[in-house]
């Protein structure tokens, strides 16, 4: 009797055996008994016998036939993710499947989607630049085989236009395209563009904002081949594709591509492997490629395609100037030079954007009499003052409390908000520019259905003079009347201990600067700083990402940081920090001993130790060789899985971590 080996959503690194009369197809969804419950799993292997004694081997429930079996290539990607990210296959599969397909009730059949047609209609776009043509030709000639490309194009250089042409070429070959963006916010704009340029072509969306049934249907349409283009966020990388012809990862440097809980995968890196499995090209696009990607390009593993100029001849790159706040001291957050520049825009009927990557009114509420500070009880963080709603909010765990009328410690009624968030900046801008129409855009003001789209429309229609906003504004949007970007306070990021902080700051500022002057009006960027001589700011003024990236890579190599080394952390969480540290100290004693090519560091608390009531600590593992690191981790984790973690301690491995 055949044995079906089934992946289940269980934190154990193994498949579960079930006896069956006839072998189900590999990749089939099945309903199986597990303990007292019936659960949905996926058949990963068929074996002739089981190590489980016959009397304990339970029969397979039934095969769920409302969906076709998952393709072999899909299982291969899940297996790769399981091995690479050191997570049980069952958990990877459960995390990848749309929620609706983890339930047994059959998905009602729907009228068959349009069958794939060879005649792709393509609405022509703007005239292409020589650099765009060269990139498109390079990518078209790569269709039909695996090759990784970095499309490094300055803001406004027309990367999207290159994507559209490559998608067209892939569709004309009868294959499908997968397009990944870092945030849901970016999907409506790109979806609209895809629908305009590919009229009649079926496009499937894949992101967490979709209703369960819609997401499952999109998934099935992609698997059947009816959907020719799949557009989505990081989870879209797991969409099964009938005939994948090209993978595009836009804003590939964005940290949102890394999943931060459960299976901690990088959708960008899995996208590269998915393309490898499908033998098709992958395009990683960015104005500021991640250092990992840039290093791969320098080492010729990825092919570098440059778009050095803006696509519209009349839209020059903005000039970047530094405002030295030691000499030009800000009042209410804005230096006189910035106030003057905004005033000039107002006089000319142009738009300004004041960028501050900190939402809320003030980041800290404190008592000047006794030194009390409003802290989150569940996180190592201050509560942020939201003055409009008179609330204190933790931006990490969501804890909320009313703003106290008096100091809870000494009764002083004069509590002081310290520092400046977007709300406070908005207030001072409204007070200063009384006739201007000011719009604040951050995740607080943009919350709610349709709010974000309505705000974008207002900006485009010219109903706004001054925008105040966080990075939510920085990505991928064109504002033709916007000619000034003022960066209110970026210096805090220079002090961060995280070795990735300079890379992130550069990318963020470059991106927000790129919003200025994208149409015929020239753009200007003013950065307020106390450290104008800092290399990051100097590189921004010079507009020289490559020099900055090379310097960063040298620094990382000298300091022994990625991408010069591969790294992972074993992270432990407990209610008491000591318990987490004690578990890690024990775990180290269980680590493989004979490993010259992997270095293990001492357990330490994370930079922000407490999050949502859990104290967090980790052990860093580094190796010059990615494979050596993988082997080391597998061996180590197998031992840890075999033991039971102490009560109240949970642990996981994070490969290529971005949070320390
Ligand atoms: Zn007090
Ligand atoms: Zn909190």
XYZ file of C-alpha atoms and ligand atoms in Angstrom:
662
model
C 0.000 0.000 0.000
C 1.477 3.381 -0.952
C 2.301 5.915 1.714
C 1.623 9.598 1.134
C 4.093 11.898 2.859
C 2.230 15.088 3.680
C 3.438 18.566 4.692
C 1.368 19.974 7.540
C 1.402 23.348 9.266
C 3.267 22.065 12.307
C 6.547 23.384 13.766
C 8.320 20.058 13.255
C 10.902 19.537 10.529
C 9.307 16.463 8.986
C 6.589 15.159 6.706
C 3.726 13.056 8.060
C 2.954 9.596 6.659
C -0.528 8.412 5.728
C -1.632 5.105 4.213
C -3.628 5.301 1.010
C -5.375 2.880 -1.347
C -4.146 4.612 -4.468
C -1.305 7.112 -4.510
C -2.607 10.709 -4.785
C -0.786 13.051 -7.145
C 2.228 14.815 -5.662
C 1.250 18.411 -4.959
C -2.382 17.502 -4.207
C -4.151 19.186 -1.307
C -5.473 16.555 1.044
C -7.564 16.410 4.190
C -5.900 14.221 6.811
C -6.478 13.290 10.426
C -3.997 14.926 12.801
C -4.544 14.268 16.483
C -8.260 14.718 17.007
C -8.581 17.163 14.112
C -8.874 17.022 10.339
C -6.369 19.362 8.686
C -5.407 20.346 5.153
C -1.933 19.396 3.961
C -0.037 18.986 0.726
C 1.325 15.679 -0.591
C 5.065 16.111 -1.076
C 6.258 12.534 -1.633
C 4.912 9.040 -2.255
C 6.787 6.210 -0.550
C 6.372 2.449 -0.687
C 6.720 2.008 3.019
C 6.737 4.043 6.192
C 8.924 3.955 9.272
C 5.737 4.397 11.266
C 4.519 0.959 12.452
C 1.575 -0.256 10.343
C -0.851 -0.263 13.266
C -0.126 3.399 13.963
C -0.215 4.547 10.356
C -3.463 6.427 9.793
C -5.332 6.444 6.506
C -5.240 9.507 4.281
C -8.581 11.313 4.493
C -9.465 12.541 1.037
C -7.908 14.346 -1.866
C -9.308 17.868 -2.317
C -10.076 17.968 -5.996
C -11.393 21.501 -6.314
C -7.855 22.619 -7.189
C -5.240 20.951 -9.390
C -2.088 19.580 -7.719
C 0.624 22.159 -7.107
C 3.274 21.975 -9.818
C 6.641 20.304 -9.189
C 8.437 23.619 -9.696
C 6.318 25.181 -6.947
C 7.195 22.423 -4.501
C 10.824 22.843 -5.466
C 10.702 26.543 -4.555
C 9.030 25.700 -1.229
C 11.725 23.084 -0.534
C 14.446 25.571 -1.339
C 12.883 28.146 1.011
C 12.572 25.482 3.707
C 16.247 24.521 3.409
C 17.613 28.008 2.995
C 15.566 29.674 5.728
C 15.801 26.651 8.044
C 12.082 26.263 8.513
C 9.939 23.089 8.324
C 8.536 22.477 4.826
C 5.008 22.265 6.238
C 5.293 25.768 7.678
C 6.688 27.141 4.425
C 3.841 25.604 2.421
C 1.216 26.778 4.908
C 2.645 30.293 4.776
C 2.694 30.267 0.977
C -0.819 28.959 0.301
C -3.651 31.518 0.151
C -5.689 31.179 3.384
C -8.770 29.970 1.481
C -6.876 26.914 0.186
C -5.972 25.880 3.713
C -9.646 25.115 4.244
C -11.313 21.962 3.016
C -14.649 23.365 1.819
C -14.460 23.262 -1.959
C -13.910 26.510 -3.794
C -16.885 26.879 -6.117
C -15.926 26.549 -9.745
C -16.152 29.703 -11.757
C -16.571 30.177 -15.482
C -13.247 29.277 -17.086
C -10.931 32.235 -17.439
C -9.964 33.366 -20.893
C -7.605 30.897 -22.466
C -4.123 32.179 -23.165
C -4.003 33.883 -26.522
C -0.901 34.477 -28.636
C -2.038 37.920 -29.843
C -0.898 40.395 -27.258
C -2.225 43.867 -27.691
C 0.180 46.534 -26.463
C -0.599 50.219 -26.288
C 2.506 52.141 -27.301
C 4.051 54.378 -24.633
C 6.374 57.373 -24.720
C 9.406 57.422 -27.017
C 12.263 55.427 -25.528
C 15.712 56.719 -24.669
C 18.827 55.022 -26.041
C 19.540 53.586 -22.576
C 16.008 52.176 -22.309
C 16.287 50.604 -25.748
C 19.611 49.010 -24.834
C 18.180 47.606 -21.591
C 15.071 46.267 -23.329
C 17.162 44.599 -26.017
C 19.447 42.995 -23.441
C 16.460 41.650 -21.524
C 14.594 40.448 -24.599
C 17.601 38.528 -25.776
C 17.751 36.824 -22.368
C 14.189 35.447 -22.588
C 14.014 31.683 -22.566
C 16.883 31.124 -20.147
C 17.858 32.053 -16.625
C 19.821 35.248 -16.171
C 19.711 37.838 -13.393
C 19.820 41.537 -14.270
C 20.063 44.667 -12.208
C 18.196 47.559 -13.763
C 19.914 50.456 -12.056
C 18.113 53.595 -13.118
C 18.009 57.025 -11.521
C 14.595 58.248 -10.331
C 12.490 59.197 -13.327
C 14.662 57.227 -15.766
C 11.720 55.129 -16.943
C 12.362 51.737 -15.363
C 8.643 50.967 -15.539
C 8.667 51.497 -19.293
C 11.478 48.949 -19.572
C 9.462 46.481 -17.481
C 6.417 46.953 -19.716
C 8.387 46.217 -22.873
C 9.948 43.120 -21.367
C 6.559 41.910 -20.124
C 5.223 42.422 -23.616
C 8.040 40.350 -25.104
C 7.424 37.586 -22.558
C 3.688 37.562 -23.308
C 4.354 37.429 -27.033
C 6.296 34.232 -26.471
C 3.193 32.788 -24.826
C 4.709 32.980 -21.347
C 3.637 34.809 -18.189
C 5.153 37.653 -16.204
C 5.479 38.012 -12.444
C 5.877 41.579 -11.131
C 6.695 42.211 -7.475
C 6.457 45.560 -5.683
C 7.425 46.176 -2.048
C 4.112 47.603 -0.779
C 0.393 47.221 -1.410
C 0.226 51.012 -1.849
C 2.191 50.670 -5.056
C -0.057 48.071 -6.690
C -3.023 50.260 -7.805
C -0.835 52.583 -9.856
C 1.055 49.768 -11.570
C -2.116 47.740 -12.079
C -3.741 50.712 -13.808
C -0.701 51.093 -16.016
C -0.609 47.391 -16.905
C -4.328 47.392 -17.765
C -3.943 50.467 -19.973
C -0.946 49.130 -21.796
C -2.132 45.536 -22.113
C -5.844 45.877 -22.856
C -7.671 42.559 -22.649
C -4.812 40.737 -20.955
C -5.850 38.909 -17.769
C -3.968 40.265 -14.750
C -4.034 38.537 -11.360
C -3.302 40.375 -8.135
C -1.603 38.763 -5.165
C -1.400 40.681 -1.909
C -2.773 40.504 1.611
C -5.399 43.178 0.953
C -7.496 40.845 -1.212
C -10.492 38.927 0.084
C -9.693 35.237 0.634
C -11.722 33.915 -2.293
C -10.401 36.534 -4.715
C -6.849 35.717 -3.720
C -7.386 31.983 -4.150
C -8.995 32.498 -7.571
C -6.111 34.726 -8.722
C -3.705 32.026 -7.586
C -5.568 29.353 -9.543
C -5.788 31.576 -12.633
C -2.017 32.018 -12.549
C -1.483 28.293 -12.126
C -3.843 27.457 -15.007
C -2.227 30.066 -17.269
C -5.368 32.167 -17.761
C -3.788 35.065 -15.872
C -0.902 36.268 -17.998
C 0.510 38.824 -15.570
C 0.711 38.403 -11.805
C 1.251 41.624 -9.835
C 1.747 41.573 -6.108
C 3.731 42.097 -2.943
C 6.281 39.716 -1.457
C 3.817 36.858 -0.950
C 3.204 36.842 -4.726
C 6.565 35.141 -5.194
C 4.843 31.888 -4.176
C 2.154 32.124 -6.866
C 2.298 28.971 -8.997
C 2.771 29.951 -12.627
C 1.798 27.874 -15.643
C 4.577 29.150 -17.914
C 6.679 31.805 -16.235
C 8.640 33.875 -18.758
C 10.035 36.795 -16.768
C 10.235 37.946 -13.142
C 10.460 41.630 -12.245
C 11.254 42.906 -8.759
C 10.710 46.655 -8.565
C 12.459 48.669 -5.810
C 14.442 45.536 -5.089
C 16.423 47.254 -2.325
C 13.299 47.731 -0.219
C 13.418 46.037 3.189
C 9.711 45.175 2.868
C 10.667 42.242 0.653
C 11.979 40.531 3.776
C 9.278 38.766 5.784
C 9.731 39.581 9.477
C 7.825 36.747 11.102
C 7.018 33.100 10.475
C 9.187 31.954 7.570
C 11.578 34.877 7.335
C 12.167 34.815 3.597
C 13.405 37.468 1.227
C 10.939 37.622 -1.675
C 13.638 39.234 -3.801
C 16.034 36.372 -3.266
C 13.309 33.762 -3.772
C 12.290 35.574 -6.964
C 15.799 35.035 -8.290
C 15.573 31.331 -7.466
C 12.085 31.100 -8.959
C 13.444 32.509 -12.220
C 16.273 30.007 -12.046
C 13.764 27.141 -11.692
C 11.620 28.489 -14.546
C 14.703 29.126 -16.713
C 13.716 32.706 -17.338
C 15.314 36.098 -16.735
C 14.797 38.103 -13.567
C 15.072 41.903 -13.410
C 15.923 43.634 -10.126
C 15.115 47.312 -10.539
C 16.178 50.206 -8.318
C 17.619 53.709 -8.242
C 19.719 52.553 -5.301
C 20.314 48.784 -5.613
C 20.864 46.987 -2.327
C 24.528 46.408 -1.544
C 23.964 42.640 -1.845
C 22.606 43.090 -5.352
C 25.229 45.642 -6.330
C 27.986 43.295 -5.115
C 26.510 40.522 -7.275
C 26.614 42.886 -10.239
C 30.238 43.860 -9.546
C 31.117 40.160 -9.346
C 29.375 39.566 -12.717
C 26.848 37.169 -11.218
C 24.156 39.674 -12.188
C 24.270 41.754 -15.332
C 24.178 45.493 -14.672
C 21.957 47.599 -16.950
C 22.162 51.346 -16.383
C 19.627 54.083 -17.027
C 21.762 57.094 -16.095
C 19.412 59.885 -17.210
C 15.823 60.878 -16.769
C 13.588 59.644 -19.541
C 12.170 63.058 -20.377
C 14.861 65.233 -21.853
C 13.322 68.316 -20.177
C 13.286 66.742 -16.685
C 16.778 67.147 -15.293
C 17.758 65.469 -12.042
C 17.108 67.775 -9.095
C 19.954 69.749 -7.585
C 20.696 68.735 -4.017
C 21.867 71.346 -1.501
C 22.751 70.959 2.151
C 21.441 73.452 4.689
C 23.883 73.641 7.598
C 21.616 73.990 10.620
C 24.536 75.028 12.827
C 24.622 78.313 10.934
C 21.098 78.449 9.533
C 19.228 77.464 12.700
C 15.705 76.069 12.229
C 12.725 77.644 13.939
C 9.846 75.199 14.470
C 11.706 72.597 12.437
C 12.495 74.630 9.312
C 15.673 76.582 8.570
C 15.262 80.098 7.087
C 16.626 78.910 3.726
C 13.933 76.241 3.573
C 11.182 78.677 4.557
C 12.336 80.999 1.807
C 12.409 78.189 -0.772
C 8.867 77.098 0.141
C 7.720 80.730 -0.088
C 9.157 80.995 -3.595
C 7.227 77.849 -4.656
C 4.023 79.248 -3.231
C 4.537 82.460 -5.167
C 5.032 80.470 -8.391
C 2.118 78.093 -7.786
C 4.407 75.062 -7.447
C 4.307 72.329 -4.808
C 6.747 71.626 -1.971
C 7.237 68.480 0.045
C 8.638 68.559 3.569
C 9.895 65.097 4.430
C 10.101 63.851 7.996
C 10.166 60.145 8.555
C 8.498 60.237 11.946
C 4.744 60.233 12.336
C 2.778 61.488 15.298
C 3.066 64.844 17.067
C 6.164 64.237 19.166
C 8.198 61.103 19.777
C 8.381 61.563 23.561
C 6.208 62.949 26.351
C 8.195 63.836 29.451
C 7.886 65.578 32.813
C 10.504 68.284 33.284
C 9.910 68.325 37.043
C 10.797 64.719 37.879
C 12.155 63.218 34.653
C 9.231 60.849 34.039
C 8.980 59.674 30.409
C 5.954 58.035 28.783
C 7.210 54.567 27.923
C 5.485 51.549 26.442
C 5.001 48.916 29.127
C 5.372 46.138 26.529
C 8.304 47.438 24.441
C 11.662 49.091 25.004
C 10.332 52.249 23.384
C 8.765 55.611 24.165
C 5.088 56.198 23.511
C 4.516 58.660 20.701
C 2.263 61.656 21.333
C -0.718 61.885 18.959
C -2.048 65.251 20.032
C -5.146 65.455 17.824
C -6.667 62.338 19.365
C -4.998 63.042 22.727
C -3.497 59.564 22.689
C -0.105 58.087 23.413
C 0.691 55.246 21.015
C 3.419 52.658 20.750
C 4.526 52.469 17.124
C 5.897 48.966 17.694
C 3.089 47.027 19.387
C 0.098 49.349 19.011
C -0.440 49.898 22.754
C -2.525 53.035 23.377
C -3.203 55.234 26.369
C -4.788 58.666 26.850
C -2.383 61.582 27.217
C -2.244 61.978 31.026
C -3.525 65.254 32.480
C -0.663 65.290 34.949
C 2.598 63.449 35.515
C 1.729 59.989 36.902
C 4.866 60.207 39.017
C 4.832 63.681 40.638
C 1.537 65.259 39.618
C 3.122 68.072 37.607
C 0.466 69.251 35.108
C 2.977 70.727 32.692
C 4.061 67.709 30.615
C 6.229 68.508 27.624
C 6.207 66.796 24.214
C 9.829 66.530 23.045
C 10.973 66.305 19.465
C 8.936 66.658 16.317
C 6.732 64.341 14.301
C 4.772 65.035 11.113
C 1.715 66.351 13.014
C 3.740 68.967 14.858
C 5.564 69.940 11.694
C 2.230 70.255 9.901
C 0.940 72.556 12.686
C 3.949 74.853 12.433
C 3.777 74.959 8.629
C 0.075 75.801 8.723
C 0.818 78.575 11.237
C 3.641 79.948 9.121
C 2.090 79.759 5.651
C -1.449 80.854 6.466
C -2.755 80.956 2.897
C -1.203 77.673 1.788
C -3.136 74.425 1.429
C -1.176 71.920 3.538
C -1.674 68.153 3.382
C -0.061 65.695 5.757
C 0.498 62.212 4.381
C 1.610 59.429 6.680
C 0.173 56.066 7.595
C -2.124 57.760 10.154
C -3.691 60.223 7.745
C -3.786 57.756 4.828
C -5.574 55.056 6.830
C -8.995 54.031 5.614
C -10.367 52.778 2.340
C -9.683 55.049 -0.580
C -7.961 57.747 1.522
C -4.561 57.262 -0.035
C -5.893 57.293 -3.607
C -7.940 60.420 -2.839
C -4.843 62.160 -1.477
C -2.819 61.270 -4.573
C -5.600 62.660 -6.767
C -5.667 65.920 -4.775
C -1.904 66.320 -5.169
C -2.016 65.639 -8.898
C -4.958 67.994 -9.377
C -2.916 70.790 -7.783
C -5.234 71.115 -4.775
C -2.267 71.039 -2.407
C 0.581 73.547 -1.984
C 2.695 71.969 0.732
C 2.935 68.276 1.502
C 4.233 67.075 4.833
C 4.933 63.410 4.877
C 6.875 60.287 5.684
C 8.439 57.742 3.351
C 4.953 56.616 2.338
C 5.238 59.505 -0.149
C 8.684 58.663 -1.371
C 8.026 55.603 -3.464
C 7.159 55.455 -7.094
C 4.784 58.398 -7.390
C 4.947 61.195 -9.915
C 3.888 64.658 -8.807
C 4.356 66.928 -11.847
C 3.983 70.216 -9.919
C 6.351 69.261 -7.130
C 9.615 71.169 -7.458
C 10.970 71.338 -3.912
C 11.785 68.568 -1.476
C 12.980 69.645 1.970
C 14.336 66.976 4.297
C 13.592 68.154 7.829
C 15.653 65.816 9.986
C 17.663 62.891 8.687
C 20.635 63.158 11.055
C 19.188 60.744 13.629
C 19.741 57.872 11.192
C 23.478 58.673 11.034
C 23.800 57.688 14.693
C 22.142 54.272 14.368
C 24.240 51.285 15.416
C 22.890 49.130 12.568
C 25.475 48.670 9.802
C 22.671 48.874 7.227
C 21.584 52.353 8.414
C 23.733 54.348 5.932
C 22.520 52.242 3.006
C 18.887 52.712 4.049
C 19.283 56.438 4.632
C 20.918 56.951 1.260
C 18.176 54.975 -0.510
C 15.427 56.791 1.342
C 16.784 60.282 0.697
C 17.591 59.506 -2.924
C 14.082 58.218 -3.395
C 12.366 61.174 -1.770
C 14.665 63.582 -3.602
C 13.595 61.880 -6.806
C 10.046 63.175 -6.365
C 11.235 66.692 -7.254
C 11.124 68.093 -10.752
C 9.928 65.110 -12.732
C 8.116 67.149 -15.357
C 9.305 70.268 -17.170
C 9.869 72.270 -13.955
C 13.359 71.874 -12.455
C 13.581 70.327 -9.016
C 15.532 71.304 -5.926
C 16.281 69.288 -2.813
C 17.313 70.882 0.485
C 18.631 68.661 3.249
C 18.831 70.168 6.740
C 21.780 68.757 8.644
C 24.294 69.468 11.359
C 26.845 67.281 9.549
C 27.094 68.592 5.991
C 30.560 67.068 5.602
C 29.263 63.530 6.195
C 30.086 61.205 3.235
C 26.415 60.205 2.811
C 25.328 63.786 2.296
C 28.296 64.485 0.066
C 27.380 61.485 -2.101
C 23.772 62.693 -2.299
C 24.920 66.139 -3.429
C 27.123 64.518 -6.066
C 24.271 62.166 -7.025
C 26.851 59.395 -7.001
C 25.273 56.176 -5.775
C 28.013 53.985 -7.226
C 30.812 55.697 -5.354
C 28.790 55.535 -2.168
C 27.996 51.841 -2.703
C 31.606 50.907 -3.422
C 32.781 52.738 -0.311
C 30.124 51.000 1.783
C 31.084 47.599 0.383
C 34.706 48.233 1.318
C 33.694 49.248 4.833
C 31.507 46.188 5.230
C 34.253 43.889 3.995
C 36.762 45.451 6.381
C 34.347 45.124 9.305
C 33.247 41.596 8.376
C 29.628 42.369 7.522
C 27.443 41.095 4.654
C 27.668 40.770 1.760
C 31.342 39.967 2.485
C 30.099 37.257 4.853
C 26.877 35.269 5.108
C 25.059 35.512 8.400
C 22.112 34.257 10.404
C 20.865 34.664 13.956
C 19.366 32.214 16.381
C 16.810 34.375 18.164
C 15.102 33.524 21.437
C 12.122 35.244 23.019
C 10.849 34.955 26.591
C 9.009 37.032 29.188
C 12.313 37.529 31.032
C 15.501 38.476 29.222
C 17.536 36.103 31.401
C 15.471 33.141 30.239
C 16.096 34.010 26.584
C 19.825 34.473 27.221
C 20.021 31.246 29.225
C 18.379 29.306 26.406
C 20.868 30.738 23.914
C 23.811 29.948 26.207
C 22.555 26.354 26.327
C 21.950 26.305 22.554
C 25.582 27.272 21.983
C 26.708 24.169 23.852
C 24.660 22.121 21.355
C 26.206 23.812 18.294
C 28.373 21.772 15.925
C 31.933 21.801 17.192
C 34.033 20.882 14.193
C 33.284 23.956 12.122
C 36.261 26.070 11.157
C 34.270 27.920 8.548
C 31.509 29.266 10.799
C 31.947 31.706 13.657
C 29.532 31.872 16.564
C 29.190 35.015 18.699
C 28.038 35.414 22.299
C 24.330 35.762 23.112
C 23.259 39.393 23.410
C 19.993 41.257 23.866
C 18.594 42.760 20.690
C 18.996 46.505 20.095
C 15.360 46.902 21.087
C 15.126 44.066 23.612
C 11.447 44.148 24.539
C 8.746 43.964 21.870
C 5.064 43.441 22.675
C 5.904 41.917 26.025
C 8.651 39.563 24.788
C 12.302 40.027 25.726
C 14.467 39.190 22.739
C 18.062 38.091 22.436
C 20.122 36.438 19.749
C 23.299 34.653 18.785
C 24.968 35.697 15.551
C 26.500 33.087 13.226
C 28.747 34.158 10.375
C 30.594 32.351 7.635
C 32.565 33.268 4.554
C 30.699 30.506 2.760
C 26.927 30.471 2.375
C 26.938 26.709 1.974
C 29.017 26.207 5.092
C 26.581 28.404 6.996
C 23.644 26.341 5.699
C 25.239 23.069 6.745
C 26.154 24.448 10.113
C 22.645 25.746 10.758
C 20.903 22.544 9.630
C 23.001 20.423 11.909
C 22.554 22.777 14.828
C 18.823 23.195 14.404
C 18.218 19.493 14.054
C 19.683 19.120 17.545
C 17.561 21.966 18.880
C 14.360 20.560 17.365
C 15.120 17.222 18.997
C 15.142 18.886 22.402
C 12.191 20.601 23.960
C 12.747 24.318 24.543
C 12.196 25.357 28.170
C 8.680 26.478 29.029
C 7.989 30.043 28.012
C 10.907 30.273 25.599
C 10.370 30.341 21.856
C 13.117 30.421 19.275
C 13.664 30.687 15.555
C 16.408 31.129 13.024
C 16.589 34.210 10.826
C 18.847 33.808 7.792
C 20.108 37.044 6.205
C 18.542 39.000 9.074
C 17.872 42.714 8.781
C 16.874 43.288 12.403
C 19.379 43.015 15.252
Zn 6.829 64.274 37.083
Zn 4.876 48.712 22.554
